[in-house]
mmCIF file of C-alpha atoms in Angstrom:
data_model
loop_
_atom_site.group_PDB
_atom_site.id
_atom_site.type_symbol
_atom_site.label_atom_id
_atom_site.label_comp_id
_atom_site.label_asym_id
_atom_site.label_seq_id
_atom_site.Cartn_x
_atom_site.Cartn_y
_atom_site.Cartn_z
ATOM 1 C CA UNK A 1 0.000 0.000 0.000
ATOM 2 C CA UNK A 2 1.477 3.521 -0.884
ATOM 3 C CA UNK A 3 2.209 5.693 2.139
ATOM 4 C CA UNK A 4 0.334 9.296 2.586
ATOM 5 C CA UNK A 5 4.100 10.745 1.676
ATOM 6 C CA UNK A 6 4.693 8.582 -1.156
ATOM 7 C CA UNK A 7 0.776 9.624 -2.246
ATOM 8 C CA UNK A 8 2.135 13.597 -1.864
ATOM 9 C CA UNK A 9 5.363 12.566 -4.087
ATOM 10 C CA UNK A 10 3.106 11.134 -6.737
ATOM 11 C CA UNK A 11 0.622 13.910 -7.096
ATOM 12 C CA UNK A 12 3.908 16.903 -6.756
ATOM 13 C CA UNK A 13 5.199 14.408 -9.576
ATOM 14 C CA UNK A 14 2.685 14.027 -11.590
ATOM 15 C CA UNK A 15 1.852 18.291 -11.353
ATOM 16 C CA UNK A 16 5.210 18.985 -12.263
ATOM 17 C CA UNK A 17 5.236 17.121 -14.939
ATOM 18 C CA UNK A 18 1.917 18.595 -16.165
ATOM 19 C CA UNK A 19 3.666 22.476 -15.441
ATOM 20 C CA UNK A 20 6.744 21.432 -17.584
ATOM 21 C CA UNK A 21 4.590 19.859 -20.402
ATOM 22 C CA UNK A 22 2.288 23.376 -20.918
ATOM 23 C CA UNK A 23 5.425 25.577 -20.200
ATOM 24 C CA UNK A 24 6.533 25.696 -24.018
ATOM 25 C CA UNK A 25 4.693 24.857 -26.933
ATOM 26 C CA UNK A 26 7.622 25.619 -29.976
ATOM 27 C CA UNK A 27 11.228 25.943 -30.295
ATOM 28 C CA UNK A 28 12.245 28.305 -32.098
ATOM 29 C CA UNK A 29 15.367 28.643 -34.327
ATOM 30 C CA UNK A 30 18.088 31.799 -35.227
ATOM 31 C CA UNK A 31 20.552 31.019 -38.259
ATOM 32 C CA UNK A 32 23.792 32.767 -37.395
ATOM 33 C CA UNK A 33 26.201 32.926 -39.823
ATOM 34 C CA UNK A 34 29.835 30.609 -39.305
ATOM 35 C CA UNK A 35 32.765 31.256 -40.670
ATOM 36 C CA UNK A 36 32.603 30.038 -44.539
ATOM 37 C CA UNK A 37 35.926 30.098 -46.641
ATOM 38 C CA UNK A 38 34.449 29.672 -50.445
ATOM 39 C CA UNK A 39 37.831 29.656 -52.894
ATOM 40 C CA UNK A 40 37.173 31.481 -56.189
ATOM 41 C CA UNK A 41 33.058 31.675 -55.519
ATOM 42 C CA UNK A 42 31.651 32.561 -58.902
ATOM 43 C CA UNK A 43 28.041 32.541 -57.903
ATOM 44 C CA UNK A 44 25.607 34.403 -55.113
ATOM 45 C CA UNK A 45 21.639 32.710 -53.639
ATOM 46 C CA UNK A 46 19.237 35.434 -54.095
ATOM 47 C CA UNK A 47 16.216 33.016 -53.904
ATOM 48 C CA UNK A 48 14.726 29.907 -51.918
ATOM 49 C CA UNK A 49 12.129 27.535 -53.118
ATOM 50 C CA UNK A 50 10.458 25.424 -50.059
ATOM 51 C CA UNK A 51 10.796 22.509 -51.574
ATOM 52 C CA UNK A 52 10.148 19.835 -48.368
ATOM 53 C CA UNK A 53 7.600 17.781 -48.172
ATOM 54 C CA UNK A 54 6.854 19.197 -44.605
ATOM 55 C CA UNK A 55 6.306 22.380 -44.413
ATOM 56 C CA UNK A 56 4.765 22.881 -40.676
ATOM 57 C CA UNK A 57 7.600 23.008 -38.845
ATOM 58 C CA UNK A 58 11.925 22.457 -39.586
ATOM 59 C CA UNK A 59 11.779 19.267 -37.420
ATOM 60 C CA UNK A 60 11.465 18.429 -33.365
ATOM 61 C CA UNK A 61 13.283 19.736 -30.364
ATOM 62 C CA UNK A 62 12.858 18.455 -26.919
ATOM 63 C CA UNK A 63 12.129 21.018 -24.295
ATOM 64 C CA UNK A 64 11.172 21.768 -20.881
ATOM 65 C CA UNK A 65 12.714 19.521 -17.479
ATOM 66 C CA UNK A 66 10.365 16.739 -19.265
ATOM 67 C CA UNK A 67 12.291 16.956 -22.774
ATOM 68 C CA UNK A 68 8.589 16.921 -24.378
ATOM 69 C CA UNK A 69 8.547 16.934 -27.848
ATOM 70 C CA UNK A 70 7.420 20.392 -29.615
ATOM 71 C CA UNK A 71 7.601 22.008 -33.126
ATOM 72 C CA UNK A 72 10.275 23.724 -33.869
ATOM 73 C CA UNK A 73 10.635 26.404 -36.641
ATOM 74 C CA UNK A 74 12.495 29.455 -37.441
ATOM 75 C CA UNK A 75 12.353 33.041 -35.951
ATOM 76 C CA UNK A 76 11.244 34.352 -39.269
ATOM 77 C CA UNK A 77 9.253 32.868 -42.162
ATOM 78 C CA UNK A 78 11.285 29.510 -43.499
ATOM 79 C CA UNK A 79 12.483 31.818 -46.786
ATOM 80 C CA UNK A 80 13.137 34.837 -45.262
ATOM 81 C CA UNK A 81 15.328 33.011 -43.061
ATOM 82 C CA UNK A 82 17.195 31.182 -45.051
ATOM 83 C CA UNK A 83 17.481 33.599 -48.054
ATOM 84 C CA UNK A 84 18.965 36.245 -44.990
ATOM 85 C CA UNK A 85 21.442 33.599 -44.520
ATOM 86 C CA UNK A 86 22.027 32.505 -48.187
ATOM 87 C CA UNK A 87 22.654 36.508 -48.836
ATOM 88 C CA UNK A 88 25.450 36.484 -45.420
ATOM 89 C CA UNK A 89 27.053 33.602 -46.596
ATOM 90 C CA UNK A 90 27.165 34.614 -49.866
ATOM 91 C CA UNK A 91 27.302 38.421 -50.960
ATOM 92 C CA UNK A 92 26.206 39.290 -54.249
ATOM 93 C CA UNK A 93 29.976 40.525 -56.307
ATOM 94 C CA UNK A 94 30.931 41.737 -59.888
ATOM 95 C CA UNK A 95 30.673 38.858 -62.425
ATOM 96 C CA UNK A 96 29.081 36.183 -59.982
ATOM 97 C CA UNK A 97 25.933 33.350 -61.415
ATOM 98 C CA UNK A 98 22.306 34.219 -60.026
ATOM 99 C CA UNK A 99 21.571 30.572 -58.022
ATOM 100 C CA UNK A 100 18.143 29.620 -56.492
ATOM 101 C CA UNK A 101 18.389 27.415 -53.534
ATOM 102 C CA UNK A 102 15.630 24.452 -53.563
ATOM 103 C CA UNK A 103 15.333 22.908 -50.213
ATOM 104 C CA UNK A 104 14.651 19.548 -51.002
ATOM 105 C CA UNK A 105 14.994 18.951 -46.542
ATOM 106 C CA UNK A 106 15.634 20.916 -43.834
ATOM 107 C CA UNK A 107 14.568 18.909 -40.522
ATOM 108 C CA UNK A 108 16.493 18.659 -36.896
ATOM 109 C CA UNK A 109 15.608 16.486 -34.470
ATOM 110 C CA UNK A 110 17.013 14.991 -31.209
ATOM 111 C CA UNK A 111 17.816 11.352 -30.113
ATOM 112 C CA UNK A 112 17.512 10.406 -26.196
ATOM 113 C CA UNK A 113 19.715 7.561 -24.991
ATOM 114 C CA UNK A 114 19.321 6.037 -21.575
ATOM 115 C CA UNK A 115 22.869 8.312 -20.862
ATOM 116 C CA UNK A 116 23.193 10.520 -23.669
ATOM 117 C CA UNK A 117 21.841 13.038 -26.089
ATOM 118 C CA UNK A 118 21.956 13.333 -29.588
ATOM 119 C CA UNK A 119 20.859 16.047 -31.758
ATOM 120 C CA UNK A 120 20.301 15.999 -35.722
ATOM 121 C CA UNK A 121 20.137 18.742 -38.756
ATOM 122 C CA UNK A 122 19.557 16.908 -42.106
ATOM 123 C CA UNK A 123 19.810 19.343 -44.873
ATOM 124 C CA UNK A 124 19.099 18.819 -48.724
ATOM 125 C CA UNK A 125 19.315 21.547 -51.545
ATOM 126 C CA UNK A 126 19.366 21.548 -55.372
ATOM 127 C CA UNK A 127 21.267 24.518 -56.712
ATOM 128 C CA UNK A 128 19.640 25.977 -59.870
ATOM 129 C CA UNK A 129 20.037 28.334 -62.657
ATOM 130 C CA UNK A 130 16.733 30.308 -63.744
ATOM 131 C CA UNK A 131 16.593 29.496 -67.802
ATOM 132 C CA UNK A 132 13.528 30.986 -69.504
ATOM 133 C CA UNK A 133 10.864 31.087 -66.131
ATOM 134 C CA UNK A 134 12.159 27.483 -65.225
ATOM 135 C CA UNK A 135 14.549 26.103 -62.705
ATOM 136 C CA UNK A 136 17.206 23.779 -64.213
ATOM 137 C CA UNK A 137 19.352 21.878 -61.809
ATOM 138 C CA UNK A 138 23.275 22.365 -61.538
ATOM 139 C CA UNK A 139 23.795 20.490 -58.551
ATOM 140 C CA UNK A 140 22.347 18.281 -55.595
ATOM 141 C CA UNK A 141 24.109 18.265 -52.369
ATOM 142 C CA UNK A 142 22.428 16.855 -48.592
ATOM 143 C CA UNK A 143 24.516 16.784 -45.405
ATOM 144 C CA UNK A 144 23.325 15.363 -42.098
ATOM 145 C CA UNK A 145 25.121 16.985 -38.755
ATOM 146 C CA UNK A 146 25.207 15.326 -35.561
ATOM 147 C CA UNK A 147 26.322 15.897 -31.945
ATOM 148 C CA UNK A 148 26.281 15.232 -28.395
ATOM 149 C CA UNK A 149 26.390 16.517 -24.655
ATOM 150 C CA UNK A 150 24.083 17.066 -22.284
ATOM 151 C CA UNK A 151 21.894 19.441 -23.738
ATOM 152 C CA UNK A 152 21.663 19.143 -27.359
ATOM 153 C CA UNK A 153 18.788 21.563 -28.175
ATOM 154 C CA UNK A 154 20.817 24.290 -27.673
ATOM 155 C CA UNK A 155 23.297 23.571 -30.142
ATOM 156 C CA UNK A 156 20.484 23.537 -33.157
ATOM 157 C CA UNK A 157 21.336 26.798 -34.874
ATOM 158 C CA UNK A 158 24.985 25.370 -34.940
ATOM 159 C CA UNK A 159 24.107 21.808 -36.369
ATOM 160 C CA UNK A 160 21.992 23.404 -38.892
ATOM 161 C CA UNK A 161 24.558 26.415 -40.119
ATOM 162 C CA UNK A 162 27.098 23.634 -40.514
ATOM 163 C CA UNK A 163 25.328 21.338 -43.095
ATOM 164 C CA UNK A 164 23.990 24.298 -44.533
ATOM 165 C CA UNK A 165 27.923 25.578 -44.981
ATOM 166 C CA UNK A 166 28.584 21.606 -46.269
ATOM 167 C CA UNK A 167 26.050 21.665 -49.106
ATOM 168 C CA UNK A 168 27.214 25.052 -50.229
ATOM 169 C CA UNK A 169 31.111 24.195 -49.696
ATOM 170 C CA UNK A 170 30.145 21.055 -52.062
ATOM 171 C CA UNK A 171 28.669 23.099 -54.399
ATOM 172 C CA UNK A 172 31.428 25.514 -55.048
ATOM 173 C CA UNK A 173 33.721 22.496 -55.560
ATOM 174 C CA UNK A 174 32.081 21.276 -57.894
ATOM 175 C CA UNK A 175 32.054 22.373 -61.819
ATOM 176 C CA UNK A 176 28.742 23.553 -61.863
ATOM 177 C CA UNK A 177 29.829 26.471 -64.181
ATOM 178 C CA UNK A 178 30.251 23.902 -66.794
ATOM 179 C CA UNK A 179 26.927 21.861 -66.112
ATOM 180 C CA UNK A 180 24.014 22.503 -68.216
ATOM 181 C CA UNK A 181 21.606 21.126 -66.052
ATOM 182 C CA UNK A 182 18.797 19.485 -66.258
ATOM 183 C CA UNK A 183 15.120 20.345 -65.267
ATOM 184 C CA UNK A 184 14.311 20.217 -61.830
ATOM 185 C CA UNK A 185 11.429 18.309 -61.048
ATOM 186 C CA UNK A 186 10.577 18.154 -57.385
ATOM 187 C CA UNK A 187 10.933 14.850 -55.482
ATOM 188 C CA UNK A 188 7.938 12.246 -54.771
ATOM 189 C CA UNK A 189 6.202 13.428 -51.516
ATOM 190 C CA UNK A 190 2.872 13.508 -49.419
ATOM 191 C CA UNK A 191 0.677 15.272 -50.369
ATOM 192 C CA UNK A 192 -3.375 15.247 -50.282
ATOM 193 C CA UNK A 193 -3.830 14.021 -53.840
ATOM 194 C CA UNK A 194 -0.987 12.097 -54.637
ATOM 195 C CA UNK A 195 -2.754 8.714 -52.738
ATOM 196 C CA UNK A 196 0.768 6.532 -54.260
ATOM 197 C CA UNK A 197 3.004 8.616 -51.890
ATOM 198 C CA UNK A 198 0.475 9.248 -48.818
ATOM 199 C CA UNK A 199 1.196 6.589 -46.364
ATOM 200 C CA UNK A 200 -2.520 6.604 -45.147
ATOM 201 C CA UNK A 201 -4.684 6.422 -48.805
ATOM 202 C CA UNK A 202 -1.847 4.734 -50.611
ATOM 203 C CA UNK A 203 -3.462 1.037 -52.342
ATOM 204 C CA UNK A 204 0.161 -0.373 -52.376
ATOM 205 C CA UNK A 205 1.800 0.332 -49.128
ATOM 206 C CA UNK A 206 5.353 0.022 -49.427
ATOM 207 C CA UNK A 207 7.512 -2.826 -47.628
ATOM 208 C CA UNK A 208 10.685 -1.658 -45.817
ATOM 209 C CA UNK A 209 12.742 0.775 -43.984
ATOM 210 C CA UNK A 210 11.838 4.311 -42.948
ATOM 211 C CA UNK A 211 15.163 6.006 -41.474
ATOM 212 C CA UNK A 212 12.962 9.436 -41.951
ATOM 213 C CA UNK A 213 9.674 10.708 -40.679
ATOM 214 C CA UNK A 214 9.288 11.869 -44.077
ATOM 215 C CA UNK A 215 9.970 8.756 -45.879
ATOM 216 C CA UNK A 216 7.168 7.052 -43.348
ATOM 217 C CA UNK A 217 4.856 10.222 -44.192
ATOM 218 C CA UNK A 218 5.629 9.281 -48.209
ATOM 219 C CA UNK A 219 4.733 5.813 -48.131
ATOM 220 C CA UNK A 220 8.603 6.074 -49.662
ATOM 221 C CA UNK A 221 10.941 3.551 -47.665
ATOM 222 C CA UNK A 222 14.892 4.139 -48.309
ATOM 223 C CA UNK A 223 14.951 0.128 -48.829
ATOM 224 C CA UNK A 224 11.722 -1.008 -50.728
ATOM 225 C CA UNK A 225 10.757 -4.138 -50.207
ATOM 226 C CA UNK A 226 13.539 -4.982 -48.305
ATOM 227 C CA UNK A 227 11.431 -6.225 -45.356
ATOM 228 C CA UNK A 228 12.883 -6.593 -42.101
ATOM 229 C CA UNK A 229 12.978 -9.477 -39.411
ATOM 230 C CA UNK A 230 9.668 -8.822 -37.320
ATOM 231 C CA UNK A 231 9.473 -10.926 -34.641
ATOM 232 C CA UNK A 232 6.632 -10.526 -31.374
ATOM 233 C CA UNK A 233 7.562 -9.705 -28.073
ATOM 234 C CA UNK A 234 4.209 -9.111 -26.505
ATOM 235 C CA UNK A 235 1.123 -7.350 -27.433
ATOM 236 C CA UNK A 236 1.823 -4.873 -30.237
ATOM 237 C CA UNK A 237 5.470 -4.623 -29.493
ATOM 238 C CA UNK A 238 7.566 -6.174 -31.771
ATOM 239 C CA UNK A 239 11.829 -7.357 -32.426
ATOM 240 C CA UNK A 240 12.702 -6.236 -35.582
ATOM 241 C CA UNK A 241 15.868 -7.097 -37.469
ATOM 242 C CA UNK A 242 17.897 -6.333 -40.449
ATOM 243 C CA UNK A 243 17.668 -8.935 -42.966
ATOM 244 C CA UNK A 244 20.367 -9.485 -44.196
ATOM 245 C CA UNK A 245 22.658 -9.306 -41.161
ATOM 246 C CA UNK A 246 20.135 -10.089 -38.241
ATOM 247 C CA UNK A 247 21.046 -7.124 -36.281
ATOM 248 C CA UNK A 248 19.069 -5.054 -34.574
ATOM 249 C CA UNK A 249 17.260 -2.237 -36.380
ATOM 250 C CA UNK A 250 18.287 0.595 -33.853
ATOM 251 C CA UNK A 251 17.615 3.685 -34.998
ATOM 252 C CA UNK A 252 15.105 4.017 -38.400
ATOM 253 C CA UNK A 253 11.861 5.928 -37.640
ATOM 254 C CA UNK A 254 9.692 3.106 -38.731
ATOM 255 C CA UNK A 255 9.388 0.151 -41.058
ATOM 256 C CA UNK A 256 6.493 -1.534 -42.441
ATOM 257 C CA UNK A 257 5.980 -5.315 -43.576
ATOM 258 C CA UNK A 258 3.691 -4.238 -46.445
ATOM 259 C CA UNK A 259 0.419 -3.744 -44.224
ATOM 260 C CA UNK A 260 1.401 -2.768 -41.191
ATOM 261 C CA UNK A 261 3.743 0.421 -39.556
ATOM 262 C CA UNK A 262 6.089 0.105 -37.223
ATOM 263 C CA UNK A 263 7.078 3.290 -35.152
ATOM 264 C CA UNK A 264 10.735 2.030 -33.371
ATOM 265 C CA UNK A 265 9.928 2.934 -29.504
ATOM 266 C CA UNK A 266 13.303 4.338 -29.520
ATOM 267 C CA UNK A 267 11.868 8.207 -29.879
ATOM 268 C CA UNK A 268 9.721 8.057 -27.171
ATOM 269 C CA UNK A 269 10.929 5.949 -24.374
ATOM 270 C CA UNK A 270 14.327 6.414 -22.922
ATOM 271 C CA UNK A 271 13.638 2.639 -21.071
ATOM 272 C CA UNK A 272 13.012 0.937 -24.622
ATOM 273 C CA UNK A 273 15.287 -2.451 -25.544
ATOM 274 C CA UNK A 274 17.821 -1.915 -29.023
ATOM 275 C CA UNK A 275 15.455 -2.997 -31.911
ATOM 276 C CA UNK A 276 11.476 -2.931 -30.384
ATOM 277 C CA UNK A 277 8.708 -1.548 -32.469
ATOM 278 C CA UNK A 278 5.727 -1.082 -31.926
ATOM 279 C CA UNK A 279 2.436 -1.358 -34.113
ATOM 280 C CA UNK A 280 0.231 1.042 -34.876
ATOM 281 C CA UNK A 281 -3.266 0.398 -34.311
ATOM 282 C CA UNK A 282 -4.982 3.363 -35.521
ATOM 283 C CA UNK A 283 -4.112 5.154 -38.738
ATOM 284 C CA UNK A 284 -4.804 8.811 -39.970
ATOM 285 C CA UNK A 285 -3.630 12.558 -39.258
ATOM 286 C CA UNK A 286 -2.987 10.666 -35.889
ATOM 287 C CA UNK A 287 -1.220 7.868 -35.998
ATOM 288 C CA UNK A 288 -2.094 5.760 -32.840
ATOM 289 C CA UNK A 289 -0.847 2.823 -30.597
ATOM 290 C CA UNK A 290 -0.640 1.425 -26.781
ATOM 291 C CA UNK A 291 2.994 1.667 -25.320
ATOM 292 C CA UNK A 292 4.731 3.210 -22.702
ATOM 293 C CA UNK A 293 6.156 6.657 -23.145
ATOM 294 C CA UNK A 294 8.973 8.069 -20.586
ATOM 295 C CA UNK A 295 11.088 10.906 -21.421
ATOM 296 C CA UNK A 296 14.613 10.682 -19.409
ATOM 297 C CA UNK A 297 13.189 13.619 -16.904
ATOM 298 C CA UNK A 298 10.180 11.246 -15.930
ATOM 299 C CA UNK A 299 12.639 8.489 -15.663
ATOM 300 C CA UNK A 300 14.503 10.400 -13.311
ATOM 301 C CA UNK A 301 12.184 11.527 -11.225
ATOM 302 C CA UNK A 302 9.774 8.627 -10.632
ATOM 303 C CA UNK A 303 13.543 6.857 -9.885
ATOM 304 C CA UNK A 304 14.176 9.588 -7.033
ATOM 305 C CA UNK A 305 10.796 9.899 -5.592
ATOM 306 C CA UNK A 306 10.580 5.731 -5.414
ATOM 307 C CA UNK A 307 13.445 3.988 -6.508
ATOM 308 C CA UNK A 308 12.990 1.232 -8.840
ATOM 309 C CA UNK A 309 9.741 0.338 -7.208
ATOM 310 C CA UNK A 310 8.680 3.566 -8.391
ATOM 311 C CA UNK A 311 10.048 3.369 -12.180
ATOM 312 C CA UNK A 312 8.415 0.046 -12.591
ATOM 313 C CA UNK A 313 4.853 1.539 -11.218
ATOM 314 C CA UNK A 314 5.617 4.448 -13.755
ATOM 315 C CA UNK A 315 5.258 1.864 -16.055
ATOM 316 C CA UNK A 316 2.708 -0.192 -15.109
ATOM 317 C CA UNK A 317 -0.280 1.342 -17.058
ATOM 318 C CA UNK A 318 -0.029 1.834 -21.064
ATOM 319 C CA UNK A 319 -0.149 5.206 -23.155
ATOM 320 C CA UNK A 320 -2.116 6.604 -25.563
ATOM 321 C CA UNK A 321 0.635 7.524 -28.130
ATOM 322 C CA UNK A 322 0.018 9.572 -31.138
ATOM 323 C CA UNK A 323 2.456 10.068 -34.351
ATOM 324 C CA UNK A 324 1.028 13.657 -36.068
ATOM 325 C CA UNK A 325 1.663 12.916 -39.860
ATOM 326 C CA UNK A 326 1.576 16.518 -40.415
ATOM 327 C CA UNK A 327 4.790 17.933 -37.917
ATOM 328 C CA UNK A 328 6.412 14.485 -37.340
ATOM 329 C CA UNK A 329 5.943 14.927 -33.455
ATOM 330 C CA UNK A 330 5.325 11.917 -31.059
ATOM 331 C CA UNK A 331 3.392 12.409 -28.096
ATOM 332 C CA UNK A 332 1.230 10.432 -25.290
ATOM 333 C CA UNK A 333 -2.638 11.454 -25.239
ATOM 334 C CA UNK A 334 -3.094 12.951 -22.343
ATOM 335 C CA UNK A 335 -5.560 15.317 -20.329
ATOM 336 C CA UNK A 336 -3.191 18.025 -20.394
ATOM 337 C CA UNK A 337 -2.304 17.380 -24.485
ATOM 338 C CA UNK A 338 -5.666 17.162 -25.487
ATOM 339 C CA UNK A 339 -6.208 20.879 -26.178
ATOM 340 C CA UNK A 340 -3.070 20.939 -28.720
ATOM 341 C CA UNK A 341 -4.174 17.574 -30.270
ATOM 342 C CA UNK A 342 -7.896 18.735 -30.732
ATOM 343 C CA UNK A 343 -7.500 22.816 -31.416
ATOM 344 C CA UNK A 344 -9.089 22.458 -34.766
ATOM 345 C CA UNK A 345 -11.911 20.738 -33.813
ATOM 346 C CA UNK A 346 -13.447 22.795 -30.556
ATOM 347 C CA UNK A 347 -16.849 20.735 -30.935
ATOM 348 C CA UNK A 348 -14.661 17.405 -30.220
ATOM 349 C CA UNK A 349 -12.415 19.064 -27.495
ATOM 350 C CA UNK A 350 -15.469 20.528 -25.734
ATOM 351 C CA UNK A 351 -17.301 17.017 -26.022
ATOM 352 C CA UNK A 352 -13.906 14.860 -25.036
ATOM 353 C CA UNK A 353 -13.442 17.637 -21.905
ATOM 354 C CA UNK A 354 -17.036 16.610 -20.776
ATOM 355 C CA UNK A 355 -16.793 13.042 -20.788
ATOM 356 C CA UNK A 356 -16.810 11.426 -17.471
ATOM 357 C CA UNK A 357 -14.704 8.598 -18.630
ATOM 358 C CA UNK A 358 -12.378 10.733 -20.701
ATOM 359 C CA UNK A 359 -9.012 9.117 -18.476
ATOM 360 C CA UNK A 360 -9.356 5.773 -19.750
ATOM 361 C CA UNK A 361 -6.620 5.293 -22.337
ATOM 362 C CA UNK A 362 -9.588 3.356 -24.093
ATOM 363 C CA UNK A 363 -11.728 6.501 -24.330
ATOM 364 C CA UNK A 364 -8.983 8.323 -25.686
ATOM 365 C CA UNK A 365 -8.263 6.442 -28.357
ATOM 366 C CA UNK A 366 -12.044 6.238 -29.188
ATOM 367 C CA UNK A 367 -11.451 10.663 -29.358
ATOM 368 C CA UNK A 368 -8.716 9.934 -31.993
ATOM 369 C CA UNK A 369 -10.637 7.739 -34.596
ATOM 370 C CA UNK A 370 -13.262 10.104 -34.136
ATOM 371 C CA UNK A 371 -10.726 13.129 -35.543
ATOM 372 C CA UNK A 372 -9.161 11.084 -38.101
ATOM 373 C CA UNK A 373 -12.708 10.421 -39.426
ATOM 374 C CA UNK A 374 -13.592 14.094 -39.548
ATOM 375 C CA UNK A 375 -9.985 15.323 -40.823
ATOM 376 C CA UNK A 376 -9.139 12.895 -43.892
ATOM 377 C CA UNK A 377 -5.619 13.406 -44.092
#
């Protein structure tokens, strides 16, 4: 039986966590400009075509003692921002090639270990010349940053200026002057009439690995058809391998076996085993399944306030977890989350915040198909 202080630890606990979940909604993003040495640069960005397939937010960041998951975006508009960078890095001079910078990807995101942090910037651009009102391509480059230490979110702007420097470093290497190009046509991506490349609507889903959000999003694994080693570990979690080599898949967003998607637990529970998926149950704008989720805060405080007694009672019950195909942000259902998940649809949120039985998990998930059904995504 739980003690009256252990009760008081529980509920402080449980509030703080609520406090730190509602402190911050978004993260928000300022390109500064690093040092850039650019040998005999015969060309200046004076444009930026969004190009990404999502255009809601630049990616994740984890925030708050609770490292919740929020948007995160820029502190302009996405353009403005980058074309204010493009124009730092580099200045408009005598002689220099007009280029227009398609962002094919721009996403960050962060990584939680059981001891460590890891934070991401994956960039993508096509460099093109403007030839008679159309883009033609000189040039693809991508470059994917990553770093450590304890608190990763921080270093964002820096992760993100340094592929961005990569792509354009790559570019100026390259002989570009003596390219023609070729017509740029953008890439396959989601989008609400394009049903082939809309995980949800698509007829054909395809098998394999998705080490992006966006590739899940797309229906458009890196590895078609390659489908992994899925093996059961109880209820709707599930082992999944590499094929070929039997290893552990550790750190690919998802995977799917041809009908079903897999969401790797990894980016949503700090206490999850190398390798476990788990299934998703419920499909639409909200992407649904039963797990646990435990950021490494949560961990750390059930852990203090009860020992291991206390982690593993943290753990007892299941969550309600959602995957929003439109930002790419994971997050449990919860009474305190509702208003985000719902804020386009007050008649639901009003109707969900009246139900007597709106705690169980159950209920919850009941809330969910009822939005998917009403928002088609």
């Amino acid at each position: 039986m739980t003690s009256k202080p252990q009760n008081l630890l529980l509920a402080l606990i449980t509030l703080f966590i609520t406090f730190q979940t509602q402190a911050q909604k978004k993260f928000t993003v300022t390109l500064k400009p690093e040092p850039l040495a650019l040998p005999n640069r015969l060309f200046y960005i004076d444009s930026v075509v969004d190009a990404r397939a999502v255009k809601d937010n630049i990616g994740m960041a984890q925030v708050g003692m609770n490292n919740r998951q929020v948007d995160a975006s820029f502190d302009k508009p996405f353009d403005v921002a980058l074309l204010t960078y493009f124009k730092q890095m580099t200045p408009k001079q005598t002689s220099q090639q007009r280029i227009i910078a398609v962002m094919n990807e721009l996403r960050i995101g962060e990584r939680t270990y059981k001891m460590k942090e890891r934070g991401t910037a994956d960039v993508e651009i096509t460099f093109c010349r403007l030839d008679s009102g159309r883009l033609r391509a000189v040039g693809t480059y991508s470059d994917m940053q990553e770093s450590g230490g304890m608190d990763v979110t921080a270093a964002h702007d820096r992760r993100l200026a340094t592929a961005l420097n990569t792509c354009i470093t790559k570019f100026n290497a390259s002989d570009w002057p003596n390219n023609p190009g070729t017509l740029y046509e953008a890439a396959a991506e989601w989008n609400s009439t394009d049903n082939a490349h809309n995980i949800v609507r698509s007829m054909v889903r395809n098998a394999g690995i998705y080490e992006k959000f966006t590739q899940l999003r797309s229906n458009s694994p890196v590895s078609q058809n390659a489908i992994p080693i899925i093996q059961r570990l109880e209820g709707d979690l599930f082992l999944i391998r590499d094929k070929a080599t039997e290893k552990k898949l550790r750190e690919p967003f998802g995977v799917s076996d041809g009908t079903s998607v897999f969401i790797n637990t990894f980016f949503y529970n700090v206490n999850s085993g190398k390798g476990v998926f788990a299934r998703v149950t419920e499909e639409g704008r909200y992407m649904a399944w039963f797990d646990h989720y435990m950021t490494a805060t949560e961990k750390g405080l059930w852990a203090g306030g009860f020992g291991a007694i206390g982690t593993a009672a943290a753990s007892e019950d299941l969550d309600l977890i959602v995957l929003d195909l439109k930002t790419g942000v994971i997050r449990p259902v919860k009474l305190y989350t509702v208003d985000e998940l719902f804020k386009d649809d007050p008649e639901l949120l009003a109707k969900f915040q009246q139900d007597r039985n709106k705690r169980d998990p159950a209920v919850m998930l009941s809330y969910v198909k009822m939005y998917n059904a009403s928002h088609p995504f």
